[in-house]
Amino acid sequence: MTAVSCSVETCGSYGPGHRMHHIHSRLTGESPWGWRDAQVVAADGHVLHLAYVVASGRPRVWHHAPLAPQHPPGTLVRLHERHSVLGAPRGWIHISVENGVGPVPDPDDPDLWTAEQTHGAVDLATGTGLAWDHLDEEEQ
């Protein structure tokens, strides 16, 4: 994973590892079956090394803003490989993924997941997605 030249304060990219677009947030919330639980096993600046809790796999994720300070080893997260999203304690982060195991297959009947779907918004200042059903009490 290589760093992409951009200024975090002024970056306007919506590519993997950068800002999350509101449509991207909506699509992530509409596919709740796509998450896998993971744990951060190492954190190095912009890169997190993860280990899936149930599935085999040790993906690495990258974001243009440093991830290590907010996600030290031991942090529990979720990874949605289809949409390249890290579900972390402070919201959804659009990341670039390497060494993943691939997206969770779509269910035969997505309608069974309707109750699990969520809506989100994007914090325009940070480019982070905010899922309405995962906000801390202080954020609601």
XYZ file of N, CA, C and O in Angstrom:
560
model
N 0.847 -1.162 0.000
C 0.000 0.000 0.000
C 0.896 1.229 0.000
O 1.767 1.353 0.838
N 0.624 2.069 -0.899
C 1.426 3.284 -0.984
C 0.561 4.494 -0.708
O -0.617 4.530 -1.054
N 1.158 5.448 -0.067
C 0.437 6.680 0.244
C 0.151 7.437 -1.048
O 0.947 7.434 -1.973
N -0.985 8.049 -1.105
C -1.365 8.870 -2.240
C -1.127 10.318 -1.841
O -1.460 10.725 -0.739
N -0.536 11.069 -2.738
C -0.226 12.454 -2.437
C -1.507 13.282 -2.387
O -2.184 13.459 -3.390
N -1.844 13.728 -1.207
C -2.989 14.625 -1.039
C -2.877 15.272 0.323
O -2.212 14.764 1.208
N -3.536 16.368 0.465
C -3.599 17.030 1.752
C -4.891 16.588 2.424
O -5.969 16.733 1.860
N -4.782 16.021 3.604
C -5.960 15.533 4.315
C -6.976 16.647 4.487
O -8.170 16.451 4.350
N -6.510 17.856 4.755
C -7.430 18.962 4.999
C -8.203 19.357 3.748
O -9.325 19.817 3.823
N -7.585 19.212 2.576
C -8.233 19.692 1.363
C -8.539 18.579 0.363
O -9.016 18.855 -0.719
N -8.276 17.337 0.701
C -8.476 16.236 -0.240
C -9.948 16.146 -0.645
O -10.841 16.118 0.192
N -10.183 16.103 -1.928
C -11.550 15.995 -2.434
C -11.809 14.668 -3.117
O -12.872 14.470 -3.690
N -10.867 13.721 -3.033
C -11.011 12.432 -3.700
C -12.048 11.554 -3.004
O -12.140 11.532 -1.777
N -12.801 10.824 -3.804
C -13.744 9.834 -3.285
C -13.274 8.418 -3.618
O -14.019 7.463 -3.477
N -12.031 8.279 -4.056
C -11.476 6.967 -4.364
C -11.232 6.169 -3.094
O -11.259 6.710 -1.981
N -10.990 4.849 -3.229
C -10.716 4.023 -2.046
C -9.601 4.622 -1.197
O -8.561 5.029 -1.702
N -9.862 4.729 0.094
C -8.892 5.285 1.017
C -9.047 6.774 1.244
O -8.223 7.386 1.915
N -10.109 7.363 0.704
C -10.306 8.806 0.835
C -11.700 9.091 1.402
O -12.217 8.307 2.180
N -12.303 10.167 0.995
C -13.598 10.589 1.516
C -14.709 9.611 1.114
O -14.635 8.972 0.086
N -15.742 9.549 1.928
C -16.905 8.730 1.610
C -17.980 9.622 1.002
O -18.314 10.670 1.552
N -18.513 9.192 -0.105
C -19.602 9.907 -0.780
C -20.927 9.482 -0.141
O -21.059 8.354 0.346
N -21.919 10.349 -0.172
C -23.213 10.013 0.451
C -23.873 8.807 -0.225
O -24.565 8.020 0.430
N -23.671 8.608 -1.505
C -24.232 7.425 -2.183
C -23.524 6.164 -1.704
O -24.159 5.131 -1.484
N -22.229 6.260 -1.493
C -21.441 5.148 -0.963
C -21.939 4.772 0.432
O -22.108 3.590 0.766
N -22.217 5.768 1.255
C -22.757 5.535 2.584
C -24.113 4.837 2.501
O -24.390 3.893 3.243
N -24.957 5.296 1.593
C -26.281 4.686 1.428
C -26.164 3.218 1.022
O -26.835 2.347 1.581
N -25.311 2.922 0.053
C -25.143 1.545 -0.412
C -24.602 0.635 0.693
O -25.008 -0.515 0.815
N -23.711 1.158 1.501
C -23.164 0.375 2.613
C -24.275 0.043 3.605
O -24.396 -1.099 4.047
N -25.092 1.024 3.941
C -26.193 0.797 4.873
C -27.247 -0.146 4.343
O -27.929 -0.829 5.104
N -27.377 -0.218 3.014
C -28.381 -1.097 2.397
C -27.909 -2.535 2.247
O -28.672 -3.382 1.787
N -26.666 -2.829 2.580
C -26.161 -4.205 2.464
C -25.526 -4.661 3.778
O -24.328 -4.911 3.858
N -26.344 -4.791 4.836
C -25.816 -5.124 6.157
C -25.212 -6.529 6.253
O -24.449 -6.798 7.177
N -25.505 -7.401 5.347
C -24.945 -8.753 5.361
C -23.467 -8.756 4.967
O -22.786 -9.750 5.135
N -22.951 -7.655 4.478
C -21.597 -7.624 3.941
C -20.474 -7.433 4.939
O -19.306 -7.450 4.574
N -20.785 -7.265 6.223
C -19.753 -6.998 7.229
C -19.118 -8.279 7.754
O -19.786 -9.282 7.918
N -17.835 -8.200 8.050
C -17.121 -9.240 8.797
C -16.455 -8.565 9.989
O -15.847 -7.509 9.843
N -16.555 -9.197 11.157
C -15.902 -8.672 12.348
C -14.408 -8.947 12.267
O -13.977 -10.010 11.799
N -13.630 -7.993 12.729
C -12.172 -8.123 12.710
C -11.589 -7.429 13.929
O -12.270 -6.665 14.623
N -10.317 -7.704 14.157
C -9.582 -7.052 15.236
C -8.300 -6.477 14.656
O -7.657 -7.105 13.804
N -7.951 -5.290 15.111
C -6.691 -4.678 14.687
C -5.557 -5.428 15.387
O -5.544 -5.524 16.618
N -4.625 -5.979 14.595
C -3.476 -6.679 15.186
C -2.215 -5.831 15.135
O -1.284 -6.054 15.912
N -2.170 -4.869 14.236
C -1.044 -3.931 14.168
C -1.530 -2.655 13.499
O -2.392 -2.692 12.619
N -0.971 -1.546 13.920
C -1.353 -0.244 13.369
C -0.077 0.540 13.098
O 0.775 0.667 13.967
N 0.032 1.018 11.864
C 1.238 1.739 11.464
C 0.841 2.945 10.619
O 0.642 2.818 9.409
N 0.665 4.070 11.261
C 0.325 5.288 10.538
C -1.017 5.197 9.831
O -2.064 5.163 10.457
N -0.966 5.106 8.517
C -2.165 5.072 7.682
C -2.676 3.652 7.435
O -3.706 3.483 6.793
N -1.944 2.646 7.889
C -2.265 1.246 7.604
C -2.648 0.504 8.878
O -1.987 0.630 9.907
N -3.746 -0.270 8.773
C -4.135 -1.183 9.848
C -4.018 -2.607 9.329
O -4.442 -2.900 8.210
N -3.459 -3.481 10.136
C -3.393 -4.903 9.834
C -4.484 -5.559 10.678
O -4.498 -5.396 11.908
N -5.391 -6.259 10.020
C -6.550 -6.840 10.694
C -6.495 -8.354 10.665
O -5.842 -8.957 9.803
N -7.211 -8.982 11.566
C -7.445 -10.424 11.545
C -8.947 -10.621 11.700
O -9.557 -10.076 12.628
N -9.545 -11.364 10.768
C -10.968 -11.634 10.884
C -11.225 -12.507 12.097
O -10.444 -13.406 12.411
N -12.338 -12.269 12.766
C -12.692 -13.009 13.967
C -13.170 -14.410 13.606
O -12.779 -15.390 14.242
N -13.995 -14.544 12.573
C -14.545 -15.846 12.199
C -13.923 -16.367 10.907
O -13.474 -17.498 10.843
N -13.887 -15.554 9.877
C -13.325 -15.985 8.588
C -11.804 -15.983 8.663
O -11.200 -15.265 9.456
N -11.202 -16.829 7.836
C -9.750 -16.768 7.750
C -9.399 -15.584 6.859
O -10.097 -15.273 5.906
N -8.371 -14.905 7.184
C -7.957 -13.758 6.397
C -7.346 -12.703 7.277
O -7.731 -12.529 8.435
N -6.357 -12.037 6.722
C -5.653 -10.978 7.443
C -5.493 -9.775 6.525
O -4.407 -9.500 6.033
N -6.586 -9.074 6.282
C -6.524 -7.925 5.378
C -5.735 -6.758 5.977
O -5.596 -6.637 7.196
N -5.237 -5.940 5.061
C -4.623 -4.669 5.432
C -5.475 -3.582 4.811
O -5.944 -3.718 3.681
N -5.665 -2.508 5.552
C -6.451 -1.395 5.035
C -5.645 -0.115 5.157
O -4.818 0.039 6.060
N -5.897 0.798 4.227
C -5.187 2.073 4.183
C -6.185 3.209 4.044
O -7.206 3.083 3.363
N -5.894 4.325 4.691
C -6.685 5.542 4.541
C -5.721 6.719 4.486
O -4.651 6.682 5.089
N -6.104 7.781 3.764
C -5.196 8.918 3.597
C -4.937 9.681 4.889
O -3.935 10.367 5.005
N -5.806 9.566 5.843
C -5.575 10.154 7.165
C -5.048 9.046 8.078
O -5.429 7.885 7.927
N -4.194 9.373 9.012
C -3.657 8.331 9.903
C -4.763 7.580 10.640
O -5.682 8.183 11.193
N -4.674 6.257 10.641
C -5.644 5.399 11.317
C -5.147 4.920 12.676
O -5.929 4.641 13.568
N -3.831 4.801 12.816
C -3.253 4.196 14.014
C -3.652 4.870 15.324
O -3.966 4.168 16.295
N -3.689 6.205 15.413
C -3.998 6.814 16.716
C -5.372 6.428 17.274
O -5.520 6.249 18.480
N -6.370 6.285 16.410
C -7.725 5.949 16.885
C -8.005 4.444 16.878
O -9.053 4.029 17.369
N -7.110 3.653 16.308
C -7.357 2.217 16.169
C -6.126 1.415 16.596
O -5.500 0.732 15.790
N -5.769 1.451 17.876
C -4.594 0.706 18.325
C -4.859 -0.805 18.272
O -6.021 -1.235 18.177
N -3.800 -1.617 18.323
C -3.992 -3.068 18.356
C -4.985 -3.458 19.446
O -4.977 -2.908 20.544
N -5.857 -4.389 19.091
C -6.900 -4.842 20.004
C -8.257 -4.227 19.720
O -9.273 -4.736 20.185
N -8.294 -3.137 18.941
C -9.560 -2.492 18.607
C -10.413 -3.424 17.755
O -9.924 -4.010 16.791
N -11.681 -3.568 18.107
C -12.614 -4.361 17.310
C -13.246 -3.461 16.250
O -13.689 -2.355 16.560
N -13.279 -3.940 15.018
C -13.830 -3.196 13.890
C -14.646 -4.161 13.033
O -14.693 -5.366 13.301
N -15.264 -3.615 12.001
C -15.954 -4.421 10.993
C -15.405 -3.997 9.639
O -15.060 -2.830 9.443
N -15.362 -4.936 8.710
C -14.877 -4.625 7.370
C -15.914 -5.064 6.352
O -16.399 -6.195 6.389
N -16.279 -4.158 5.469
C -17.224 -4.424 4.384
C -16.404 -4.363 3.102
O -16.166 -3.299 2.552
N -15.936 -5.517 2.642
C -15.042 -5.544 1.491
C -15.718 -5.113 0.197
O -15.078 -4.527 -0.666
N -17.007 -5.404 0.034
C -17.692 -5.009 -1.203
C -17.612 -3.501 -1.412
O -17.420 -3.007 -2.508
N -17.777 -2.744 -0.342
C -17.798 -1.286 -0.461
C -16.533 -0.621 0.090
O -16.492 0.607 0.197
N -15.529 -1.410 0.460
C -14.265 -0.873 0.980
C -14.502 0.080 2.143
O -14.053 1.221 2.154
N -15.201 -0.418 3.159
C -15.552 0.413 4.311
C -15.110 -0.279 5.594
O -15.358 -1.462 5.793
N -14.454 0.496 6.443
C -14.091 0.053 7.776
C -15.133 0.608 8.733
O -15.354 1.827 8.768
N -15.801 -0.254 9.448
C -16.763 0.164 10.465
C -16.022 0.226 11.789
O -15.601 -0.794 12.317
N -15.823 1.417 12.285
C -15.024 1.622 13.486
C -15.861 2.350 14.533
O -16.952 2.822 14.237
N -15.336 2.447 15.749
C -16.117 3.102 16.803
C -16.585 4.516 16.465
O -17.610 4.949 16.951
N -15.883 5.235 15.611
C -16.246 6.611 15.287
C -16.867 6.781 13.908
O -16.899 7.883 13.380
N -17.345 5.713 13.296
C -18.027 5.860 12.014
C -17.480 4.946 10.935
O -16.662 4.063 11.196
N -17.967 5.139 9.729
C -17.546 4.373 8.569
C -16.435 5.128 7.857
O -16.568 6.317 7.560
N -15.358 4.420 7.563
C -14.212 5.028 6.908
C -13.998 4.322 5.574
O -13.879 3.096 5.528
N -13.954 5.090 4.494
C -13.705 4.546 3.161
C -12.222 4.213 3.070
O -11.376 5.097 3.165
N -11.901 2.936 2.897
C -10.513 2.491 2.923
C -10.165 1.746 1.639
O -11.033 1.364 0.860
N -8.887 1.553 1.443
C -8.376 0.679 0.393
C -8.009 -0.629 1.078
O -7.383 -0.616 2.146
N -8.399 -1.767 0.492
C -8.201 -3.075 1.115
C -7.225 -3.915 0.298
O -7.349 -3.992 -0.922
N -6.298 -4.556 0.985
C -5.410 -5.550 0.374
C -5.508 -6.837 1.178
O -5.728 -6.806 2.388
N -5.319 -7.955 0.516
C -5.281 -9.286 1.141
C -6.584 -9.677 1.823
O -6.579 -10.461 2.758
N -7.680 -9.137 1.361
C -8.972 -9.538 1.910
C -9.382 -10.890 1.350
O -8.690 -11.479 0.515
N -10.499 -11.379 1.794
C -11.011 -12.663 1.303
C -12.135 -12.461 0.290
O -12.720 -13.425 -0.183
N -12.439 -11.209 -0.032
C -13.492 -10.911 -0.987
C -14.792 -10.572 -0.289
O -14.962 -10.823 0.898
N -15.716 -9.995 -1.040
C -16.997 -9.593 -0.448
C -17.798 -10.788 0.069
O -17.702 -11.898 -0.465
N -18.585 -10.535 1.090
C -19.546 -11.527 1.558
C -20.565 -11.702 0.437
O -21.061 -10.710 -0.107
N -20.882 -12.944 0.060
C -21.866 -13.139 -1.016
C -23.227 -12.547 -0.644
O -23.621 -12.538 0.517
N -23.928 -12.052 -1.659
C -25.275 -11.550 -1.437
C -26.171 -12.692 -0.980
O -26.041 -13.828 -1.459
N -27.091 -12.425 -0.069
C -28.007 -13.479 0.380
C -29.006 -13.840 -0.721
O -29.257 -13.035 -1.632
N -29.564 -15.035 -0.640
C -30.574 -15.451 -1.611
C -31.811 -14.554 -1.537
O -32.454 -14.299 -2.544
N -32.135 -14.101 -0.332
C -33.304 -13.248 -0.154
C -32.922 -11.997 0.636
O -33.036 -11.964 1.865
N -32.447 -10.953 -0.052
C -32.034 -9.734 0.651
C -33.150 -9.087 1.475
O -32.873 -8.373 2.431
N -34.402 -9.357 1.131
C -35.510 -8.764 1.879
C -35.529 -9.203 3.340
O -36.066 -8.504 4.199
N -34.934 -10.369 3.634
C -34.870 -10.828 5.019
C -33.978 -9.924 5.870
O -34.033 -9.965 7.099
N -33.165 -9.103 5.244
C -32.246 -8.211 5.929
C -32.802 -6.802 6.093
O -32.115 -5.921 6.625
N -34.022 -6.567 5.690
C -34.583 -5.221 5.717
C -34.493 -4.576 7.095
O -34.136 -3.399 7.214
N -34.766 -5.326 8.132
C -34.734 -4.773 9.489
C -33.322 -4.380 9.918
O -33.150 -3.563 10.823
N -32.304 -4.948 9.290
C -30.909 -4.660 9.639
C -30.332 -3.482 8.854
O -29.238 -3.013 9.165
N -31.037 -3.047 7.831
C -30.532 -1.940 7.030
C -30.518 -0.663 7.865
O -31.329 -0.493 8.767
N -29.579 0.198 7.555
C -29.467 1.458 8.272
C -29.283 2.592 7.279
O -28.986 2.361 6.108
N -29.480 3.767 7.746
C -29.230 4.956 6.946
C -27.994 5.626 7.505
O -27.673 5.485 8.670
N -27.327 6.337 6.666
C -26.146 7.041 7.116
C -26.083 8.415 6.504
O -26.856 8.767 5.622
N -25.176 9.165 7.007
C -24.883 10.487 6.481
C -23.378 10.595 6.422
O -22.664 9.758 6.965
N -22.900 11.597 5.760
C -21.462 11.802 5.672
C -21.120 13.131 6.328
O -21.741 14.158 6.035
N -20.168 13.097 7.224
C -19.653 14.307 7.844
C -18.798 15.013 6.799
O -17.742 14.517 6.409
N -19.266 16.135 6.286
C -18.568 16.825 5.207
C -17.200 17.351 5.629
O -16.317 17.521 4.792
N -17.005 17.579 6.903
C -15.710 18.072 7.378
C -14.641 16.983 7.348
O -13.482 17.259 7.089
N -15.041 15.736 7.604
C -14.054 14.648 7.698
C -14.157 13.632 6.576
O -13.234 12.855 6.361
N -15.297 13.574 5.880
C -15.491 12.557 4.857
C -15.801 11.193 5.432
O -15.753 10.183 4.744
N -16.163 11.144 6.702
C -16.478 9.889 7.385
C -17.977 9.657 7.360
O -18.757 10.579 7.559
N -18.372 8.394 7.118
C -19.779 8.042 7.153
C -20.245 7.858 8.590
O -19.488 7.375 9.437
N -21.464 8.247 8.852
C -22.044 8.105 10.178
C -23.321 7.283 10.056
O -24.289 7.739 9.474
N -23.290 6.077 10.594
C -24.471 5.215 10.556
C -25.394 5.583 11.700
O -24.960 5.654 12.848
N -26.666 5.829 11.388
C -27.602 6.261 12.423
C -27.756 5.247 13.540
O -28.020 5.620 14.675
N -27.620 3.961 13.248
C -27.837 2.955 14.298
C -26.573 2.633 15.084
O -26.586 1.769 15.945
N -25.460 3.311 14.814
C -24.223 3.027 15.536
C -23.601 4.259 16.176
O -22.424 4.268 16.496
N -24.374 5.302 16.375
C -23.844 6.505 16.989
C -23.736 6.330 18.502
O -24.589 5.714 19.124
N -22.679 6.880 19.068
C -22.561 6.917 20.524
C -23.649 7.831 21.067
O -24.115 8.735 20.375
N -24.034 7.640 22.325
C -25.066 8.484 22.924
C -24.702 9.958 22.831
O -25.549 10.805 22.634
N -23.413 10.285 23.000
C -23.015 11.687 22.954
C -23.124 12.281 21.566
O -23.173 13.490 21.397
N -23.179 11.454 20.527
C -23.270 11.941 19.153
C -24.717 12.077 18.675
O -24.970 12.698 17.671
N -25.663 11.473 19.365
C -27.048 11.481 18.919
C -27.745 12.770 19.269
O -27.500 13.435 20.189
